[in-house]
Backbone as a printed PyTorch tensor [residue, N CA C, xyz], in Angstrom:
tensor([[[ -5.2370,  -8.3730,  23.1930],
         [ -5.3810,  -9.4280,  22.4090],
         [ -7.3080,  -9.0170,  22.0260]],

        [[ -7.2980,  -9.1370,  20.8310],
         [ -8.9640,  -8.8340,  20.6910],
         [ -9.3490, -10.3000,  20.7000]],

        [[-10.6620,  -9.9460,  19.5800],
         [-11.6840, -11.5240,  19.6130],
         [-10.7910, -12.3420,  18.4370]],

        [[-10.6400, -13.4480,  18.5700],
         [ -9.9040, -13.9560,  17.4850],
         [-10.5330, -14.8010,  16.2920]],

        [[-10.1900, -15.3270,  15.3920],
         [-11.4140, -15.7730,  14.5940],
         [-10.0770, -16.8270,  13.8210]],

        [[-10.1750, -17.7280,  13.5990],
         [ -9.4410, -18.9840,  12.9450],
         [ -9.5850, -19.5430,  11.7200]],

        [[ -9.4680, -19.9590,  10.7900],
         [ -9.1610, -20.5480,   9.3680],
         [ -9.0720, -21.6990,  10.0120]],

        [[ -9.7950, -22.4130,   9.2630],
         [ -9.9340, -23.9700,   9.6840],
         [-10.1700, -24.6750,   8.8750]],

        [[ -9.8110, -25.6250,   8.4510],
         [ -9.4590, -26.8810,   7.2940],
         [ -9.4880, -28.3720,   7.9250]],

        [[-10.1470, -28.8410,   7.0760],
         [-10.0660, -30.4520,   7.0670],
         [ -8.9550, -31.3700,   7.0110]],

        [[ -8.1370, -30.4210,   6.6530],
         [ -7.0960, -31.1150,   6.2420],
         [ -5.7720, -29.9870,   6.7720]],

        [[ -4.9910, -30.5190,   7.3820],
         [ -3.5690, -29.4460,   8.3590],
         [ -3.1480, -28.9630,   6.8310]],

        [[ -2.9710, -27.9270,   7.6480],
         [ -2.0900, -26.2200,   6.0390],
         [ -0.6390, -26.6810,   6.9040]],

        [[ -0.2350, -26.5340,   6.1580],
         [  1.1440, -27.0820,   5.6400],
         [  1.7340, -24.6620,   5.4590]],

        [[  3.1960, -24.6360,   6.4860],
         [  2.9850, -23.5820,   5.8270],
         [  3.3000, -23.1750,   4.6530]],

        [[  4.0790, -23.9060,   3.6870],
         [  4.7450, -24.0240,   2.4890],
         [  3.3810, -23.6310,   1.5240]],

        [[  2.5760, -24.4880,   1.7490],
         [  1.3310, -25.1780,   1.0780],
         [  0.5860, -22.5280,   1.1510]],

        [[  0.2610, -22.2220,   2.4380],
         [ -0.2680, -21.5760,   2.4180],
         [  0.5480, -19.8110,   1.5680]],

        [[  2.1490, -20.3240,   1.7350],
         [  2.5530, -19.1640,   0.9580],
         [  2.6290, -19.2260,  -0.9560]],

        [[  2.0930, -20.2080,  -1.2930],
         [  1.9870, -20.7050,  -2.3040],
         [  0.8410, -20.4670,  -3.1770]],

        [[ -0.2130, -20.6310,  -1.9990],
         [ -1.8210, -20.5580,  -2.4060],
         [ -2.0390, -18.5690,  -2.1700]],

        [[ -1.2990, -18.0460,  -1.1590],
         [ -2.1870, -16.7860,  -1.0260],
         [ -1.9110, -15.5070,  -1.9660]],

        [[ -0.4670, -15.7680,  -2.9670],
         [ -0.2650, -14.6980,  -3.3720],
         [ -1.0880, -14.5960,  -4.8050]],

        [[ -1.6190, -15.7590,  -5.5770],
         [ -2.3580, -15.5720,  -6.6870],
         [ -3.8240, -14.6140,  -5.8450]],

        [[ -4.2670, -14.6490,  -5.0270],
         [ -5.4930, -14.1580,  -4.5900],
         [ -5.2850, -12.5830,  -4.3080]],

        [[ -3.8920, -12.4700,  -4.2040],
         [ -3.6730, -10.8330,  -3.8390],
         [ -3.3180, -10.5800,  -2.5010]],

        [[ -2.9500, -11.8280,  -1.6760],
         [ -2.1530, -11.7080,   0.0640],
         [ -1.1000, -12.1700,  -0.5220]],

        [[ -0.3880, -11.2220,   0.9660],
         [  1.1780, -11.1220,   0.7690],
         [  1.3470, -11.6080,   1.8060]],

        [[  2.6000, -12.4810,   2.0140],
         [  2.9360, -13.0110,   3.0560],
         [  4.7300, -11.5550,   3.6840]],

        [[  4.7680, -11.4570,   4.8710],
         [  5.3320, -10.4090,   5.5860],
         [  6.2160, -11.1100,   6.7810]],

        [[  7.2420, -11.2570,   6.2400],
         [  7.9070, -12.1900,   7.8280],
         [  7.9660, -13.3940,   7.6860]],

        [[  8.0910, -13.9060,   8.9850],
         [  7.3340, -15.5750,   8.9540],
         [  6.1160, -15.4830,   9.8710]],

        [[  5.4230, -14.6040,   9.6590],
         [  4.0530, -14.6930,  10.5810],
         [  2.8570, -13.8160,   9.8680]],

        [[  3.1700, -12.9150,   9.0950],
         [  2.0130, -12.0590,   8.8530],
         [  1.3600, -11.6770,   7.6650]],

        [[  0.4510, -11.5520,   7.1930],
         [ -0.4310, -12.1680,   5.5340],
         [ -1.3550, -10.9880,   5.9760]],

        [[ -0.6490, -10.1610,   4.6490],
         [ -0.8450,  -8.8670,   4.5680],
         [ -2.4230,  -8.3850,   2.9730]],

        [[ -3.3150,  -7.5800,   3.0430],
         [ -3.8060,  -7.6710,   1.9500],
         [ -3.8950,  -6.2640,   1.5070]],

        [[ -3.9450,  -5.7760,   0.3300],
         [ -3.4430,  -4.2940,  -0.1220],
         [ -5.3100,  -3.0950,   0.2370]],

        [[ -5.1760,  -2.4290,   0.6620],
         [ -6.0950,  -1.5700,   0.4590],
         [ -5.8380,   0.0600,  -0.4300]],

        [[ -5.7520,   1.0860,  -0.8170],
         [ -5.8310,   2.3680,  -0.5280],
         [ -4.1780,   2.6990,  -0.7850]],

        [[ -3.5890,   1.8180,  -1.5750],
         [ -2.0690,   2.1180,  -1.7210],
         [ -1.2160,   1.9810,  -0.6380]],

        [[ -1.8850,   1.0380,   0.4340],
         [ -0.9860,   0.6810,   1.4610],
         [ -1.6400,  -1.2320,   1.8860]],

        [[ -0.4310,  -1.2110,   2.4460],
         [ -0.9080,  -3.3730,   2.9090],
         [ -1.3300,  -2.9360,   4.2630]],

        [[ -2.6750,  -3.8400,   4.9040],
         [ -2.7670,  -4.2790,   5.5640],
         [ -2.8250,  -5.6710,   6.5510]],

        [[ -2.6920,  -5.4400,   7.7250],
         [ -2.6360,  -7.0560,   8.3110],
         [ -3.6530,  -7.7340,   8.4680]],

        [[ -3.8170,  -9.0400,   8.1240],
         [ -5.2620,  -9.6770,   8.3020],
         [ -4.7340, -10.8280,   9.2900]],

        [[ -3.9980, -11.7240,   8.9850],
         [ -3.9380, -12.9190,  10.0530],
         [ -2.6510, -13.0390,   9.7930]],

        [[ -2.1490, -14.0990,  10.9040],
         [ -1.0080, -14.2110,  11.5810],
         [ -0.8040, -15.7780,  11.2070]],

        [[  0.0140, -16.2340,  11.3410],
         [  0.6860, -17.9420,  10.7750],
         [  0.7020, -18.0400,  12.2340]],

        [[  0.4900, -19.1490,  13.1220],
         [  0.6850, -19.4850,  14.4740],
         [  0.5310, -21.1480,  14.3850]],

        [[  1.1470, -21.9260,  13.0720],
         [  0.7460, -22.9560,  12.8970],
         [ -0.8400, -23.1300,  12.5990]],

        [[ -1.8560, -22.2780,  12.5020],
         [ -2.8480, -21.8620,  11.5660],
         [ -2.6970, -20.7450,  11.7410]],

        [[ -3.6720, -20.5910,  10.6980],
         [ -4.3100, -18.8780,  10.2520],
         [ -5.4010, -18.2740,  11.3940]],

        [[ -4.8460, -16.8080,  12.1350],
         [ -5.5630, -16.7210,  13.2230],
         [ -5.4410, -15.5120,  13.0920]],

        [[ -6.8920, -14.5710,  12.3040],
         [ -6.5710, -12.8440,  12.7270],
         [ -7.8580, -12.8700,  13.9700]],

        [[ -7.6070, -11.4580,  13.9410],
         [ -8.2770, -10.6280,  14.9100],
         [ -8.5050,  -9.1340,  14.4570]],

        [[ -9.8590,  -9.5390,  13.8560],
         [-10.4380,  -8.1310,  13.1320],
         [-10.7780,  -6.8280,  13.7340]],

        [[-10.1320,  -5.5820,  13.1830],
         [-10.6710,  -4.6920,  13.3270],
         [-11.3530,  -3.6190,  12.7880]],

        [[-12.0150,  -4.7990,  12.2820],
         [-13.1280,  -3.7920,  11.5000],
         [-13.9660,  -4.7310,  10.0810]],

        [[-15.0360,  -4.4230,   9.6480],
         [-15.8090,  -5.4190,   8.9520],
         [-14.7660,  -5.8350,   7.5260]],

        [[-13.7420,  -4.2360,   6.7960],
         [-13.4030,  -5.3260,   6.0430],
         [-12.0210,  -6.4360,   6.7220]],

        [[-11.8270,  -6.1030,   7.6270],
         [-10.7710,  -7.2700,   7.8830],
         [-11.5790,  -8.7330,   8.1740]],

        [[-12.6690,  -8.7660,   8.7790],
         [-13.4550, -10.0770,   8.6030],
         [-13.8480, -10.3690,   7.3190]],

        [[-14.0230,  -9.1630,   6.2430],
         [-14.3780,  -9.5540,   4.5970],
         [-13.0430, -10.4040,   4.4620]],

        [[-11.8030,  -9.6590,   4.1030],
         [-10.1760, -10.3220,   4.3980],
         [-10.1290, -11.2860,   4.6040]],

        [[-10.3190, -11.9820,   5.5580],
         [-10.4660, -13.4470,   6.3310],
         [-11.2940, -14.5940,   5.2520]],

        [[-12.5640, -13.4700,   5.5480],
         [-13.3110, -14.6640,   4.2960],
         [-12.5770, -14.9890,   3.4770]],

        [[-12.2230, -13.6580,   2.5110],
         [-11.4650, -13.9220,   1.0960],
         [-10.2850, -15.1070,   1.3480]],

        [[ -9.3400, -14.9970,   2.5500],
         [ -8.8090, -15.8770,   2.7230],
         [ -8.8930, -17.0320,   2.8530]],

        [[ -9.8080, -17.5850,   3.5380],
         [-10.0290, -18.9840,   4.0120],
         [-11.2930, -19.2270,   3.2420]],

        [[-11.4390, -18.5820,   1.8420],
         [-11.8620, -19.1730,   0.6230],
         [-11.2620, -19.6390,   0.1100]],

        [[ -9.4230, -19.1290,  -0.0920],
         [ -8.7550, -19.2310,  -1.2320],
         [ -8.3300, -20.8050,  -0.4860]],

        [[ -8.1390, -20.7380,   0.2620],
         [ -7.2000, -22.0880,   1.1370],
         [ -8.4870, -23.2090,   1.9620]],

        [[ -9.7680, -23.3120,   1.2400],
         [-10.6690, -24.4010,   1.1450],
         [-10.8200, -24.4240,   2.7190]],

        [[-11.4420, -23.4430,   2.9860],
         [-11.3880, -23.4100,   4.8750],
         [-12.4670, -22.7410,   5.2650]],

        [[-12.6650, -22.9190,   6.1650],
         [-13.4400, -22.2470,   7.0930],
         [-13.6230, -20.9040,   8.0320]],

        [[-14.2150, -20.1830,   8.1650],
         [-13.7250, -18.9920,   9.2700],
         [-14.6770, -19.6430,  10.5130]],

        [[-14.0070, -19.3510,  11.6920],
         [-14.8630, -20.2030,  13.1100],
         [-14.3930, -18.6950,  13.9640]],

        [[-15.2990, -18.3580,  14.9100],
         [-14.5450, -17.5720,  16.0840],
         [-14.5700, -18.5800,  16.8910]],

        [[-13.8240, -17.5990,  18.2790],
         [-13.0730, -18.6460,  19.8530],
         [-14.6370, -19.3380,  20.1910]],

        [[-16.0890, -18.1990,  20.0650],
         [-17.6520, -19.3740,  20.2800],
         [-17.7880, -20.0470,  19.6320]],

        [[-16.9230, -21.0910,  18.7270],
         [-17.8490, -21.7060,  17.8360],
         [-18.6230, -20.8950,  16.5950]],

        [[-18.8090, -19.9520,  16.3950],
         [-19.8210, -19.4100,  15.1470],
         [-19.4020, -19.3840,  13.6730]],

        [[-19.6380, -19.4530,  13.0190],
         [-18.8980, -19.8570,  12.0830],
         [-19.2220, -18.2400,  10.7790]],

        [[-17.9970, -17.8990,  10.5050],
         [-18.5650, -16.2550,   9.7500],
         [-18.7940, -17.5930,   7.9090]],

        [[-19.2020, -16.4990,   6.9760],
         [-19.2770, -17.1410,   5.4050],
         [-19.9580, -16.1160,   4.8270]],

        [[-19.9060, -16.0120,   3.9320],
         [-20.5030, -14.8180,   2.5800],
         [-21.7960, -16.1920,   1.7130]],

        [[-22.6880, -15.3960,   1.7000],
         [-24.0680, -16.3030,   1.0330],
         [-24.5070, -14.9190,   0.1740]],

        [[-25.0290, -15.6000,  -1.4150],
         [-25.3390, -14.8490,  -1.7320],
         [-25.1970, -12.8620,  -2.4730]],

        [[-23.6580, -13.5280,  -1.7750],
         [-22.9780, -11.6660,  -1.8730],
         [-22.9940, -10.8450,  -0.4010]],

        [[-23.6110, -11.6960,   0.9520],
         [-23.7690, -11.2640,   1.8640],
         [-22.9980, -11.5050,   3.3230]],

        [[-21.9290, -10.8670,   3.8280],
         [-21.6850, -11.5060,   4.9320],
         [-22.4270, -12.2000,   5.9560]],

        [[-22.2680, -13.3710,   6.8140],
         [-23.4090, -12.9690,   7.6800],
         [-22.2650, -14.0870,   8.7990]],

        [[-22.6930, -14.4750,  10.1560],
         [-22.7600, -15.0390,  11.2010],
         [-23.5310, -15.5450,  11.3310]],

        [[-23.0370, -17.2970,  11.2870],
         [-24.2120, -18.4310,  12.2000],
         [-23.4160, -18.6240,  13.5010]],

        [[-24.4800, -18.9080,  13.5990],
         [-24.4410, -19.3240,  15.4890],
         [-25.6220, -19.7230,  16.0290]],

        [[-25.8490, -20.7840,  16.7190],
         [-26.8850, -20.8910,  17.4910],
         [-27.9570, -21.6510,  16.6020]],

        [[-28.0250, -21.6920,  15.3600],
         [-28.7390, -21.8360,  14.3190],
         [-29.2830, -20.8000,  13.4640]],

        [[-28.6200, -19.5810,  13.8240],
         [-29.1610, -19.0550,  12.8260],
         [-28.1250, -17.7190,  12.3130]],

        [[-28.8330, -17.4930,  11.5090],
         [-27.4510, -16.2030,  10.8120],
         [-27.9700, -14.4580,  11.0820]],

        [[-26.6410, -13.9490,  11.2540],
         [-26.9550, -12.4900,  11.4900],
         [-26.2420, -12.1290,  10.2120]],

        [[-26.5820, -11.1780,   9.1760],
         [-25.9630, -10.4140,   8.2680],
         [-25.3820,  -9.7650,   9.3350]],

        [[-24.1960,  -9.5920,   8.3900],
         [-23.2400,  -7.9330,   8.6280],
         [-23.5130,  -7.1130,   7.3280]],

        [[-23.4860,  -7.2470,   6.3390],
         [-23.0510,  -6.8720,   5.0130],
         [-23.0390,  -7.1950,   3.4710]],

        [[-22.8070,  -6.4750,   2.5340],
         [-22.9930,  -6.7190,   1.2550],
         [-21.1820,  -6.4280,   1.2390]],

        [[-20.5400,  -7.9810,   1.0010],
         [-18.9120,  -8.6010,   0.7570],
         [-19.2290,  -7.1180,  -0.2270]],

        [[-19.0210,  -7.2130,  -1.3460],
         [-18.0020,  -5.9240,  -1.7800],
         [-17.9800,  -4.5520,  -1.8040]],

        [[-19.1740,  -4.2960,  -1.0550],
         [-19.5940,  -3.0780,  -0.2780],
         [-18.0570,  -2.6690,   1.2030]],

        [[-18.5340,  -4.0800,   1.7850],
         [-17.6400,  -3.7730,   2.5230],
         [-16.1700,  -3.7020,   2.4690]],

        [[-15.5720,  -4.5750,   0.9760],
         [-14.1890,  -4.3530,   0.9480],
         [-14.1150,  -3.6710,   0.0450]],

        [[-14.9080,  -2.5070,  -0.3320],
         [-14.5360,  -1.3370,  -1.3830],
         [-14.0940,   0.0250,   0.3160]],

        [[-14.7720,  -0.7370,   1.1150],
         [-14.5060,   0.4730,   2.1720],
         [-13.6460,   0.7570,   2.5280]],

        [[-13.2950,  -0.2720,   3.2610],
         [-11.8180,  -0.0850,   3.4460],
         [-11.3820,  -0.7000,   4.6230]],

        [[-10.8650,  -0.7780,   5.3710],
         [-10.1540,  -0.8940,   7.0180],
         [-10.2680,   0.3000,   7.6270]],

        [[-11.5380,   0.6230,   8.0870],
         [-12.0530,   1.4200,   8.5790],
         [-11.9540,   0.9720,  10.0530]],

        [[-11.2200,   1.4010,  10.9550],
         [-12.0610,   0.7020,  12.5530],
         [-13.1110,   0.8430,  13.0780]],

        [[-13.4940,  -0.0360,  13.7520],
         [-14.6260,  -0.1500,  14.5070],
         [-15.4880,   0.6860,  15.5320]],

        [[-15.7550,   1.7000,  15.9360],
         [-16.1840,   2.4440,  16.8160],
         [-16.5170,   1.5920,  18.4260]],

        [[-15.5290,   1.9000,  19.2650],
         [-15.9670,   1.3150,  20.6650],
         [-17.5380,   1.4070,  21.0950]]])
């Protein structure tokens, strides 16, 4: 199991609400718990439903998709250690300990696709 990021909302998210909200944004619900996004003719799992949405990103693309999913649901993307991920002025960043670290330009990350991070 990798590092988990959670989609956190002020009001709880019901599964039926999730299913209705994600389709117009281009996400697909597969089975009873997988949320997938398209890239390069394929579909890639970006999150799982476990009473809340949880993702274990394996690339910056997965992280950017989780941010898109969070925005669609009016939520925040929060890491296990309490850091918050966001897009500000078109740049993906992580906010931790009062400072922001830039990860990269959102559109460039989305265009690059789900290439796995190198160890």
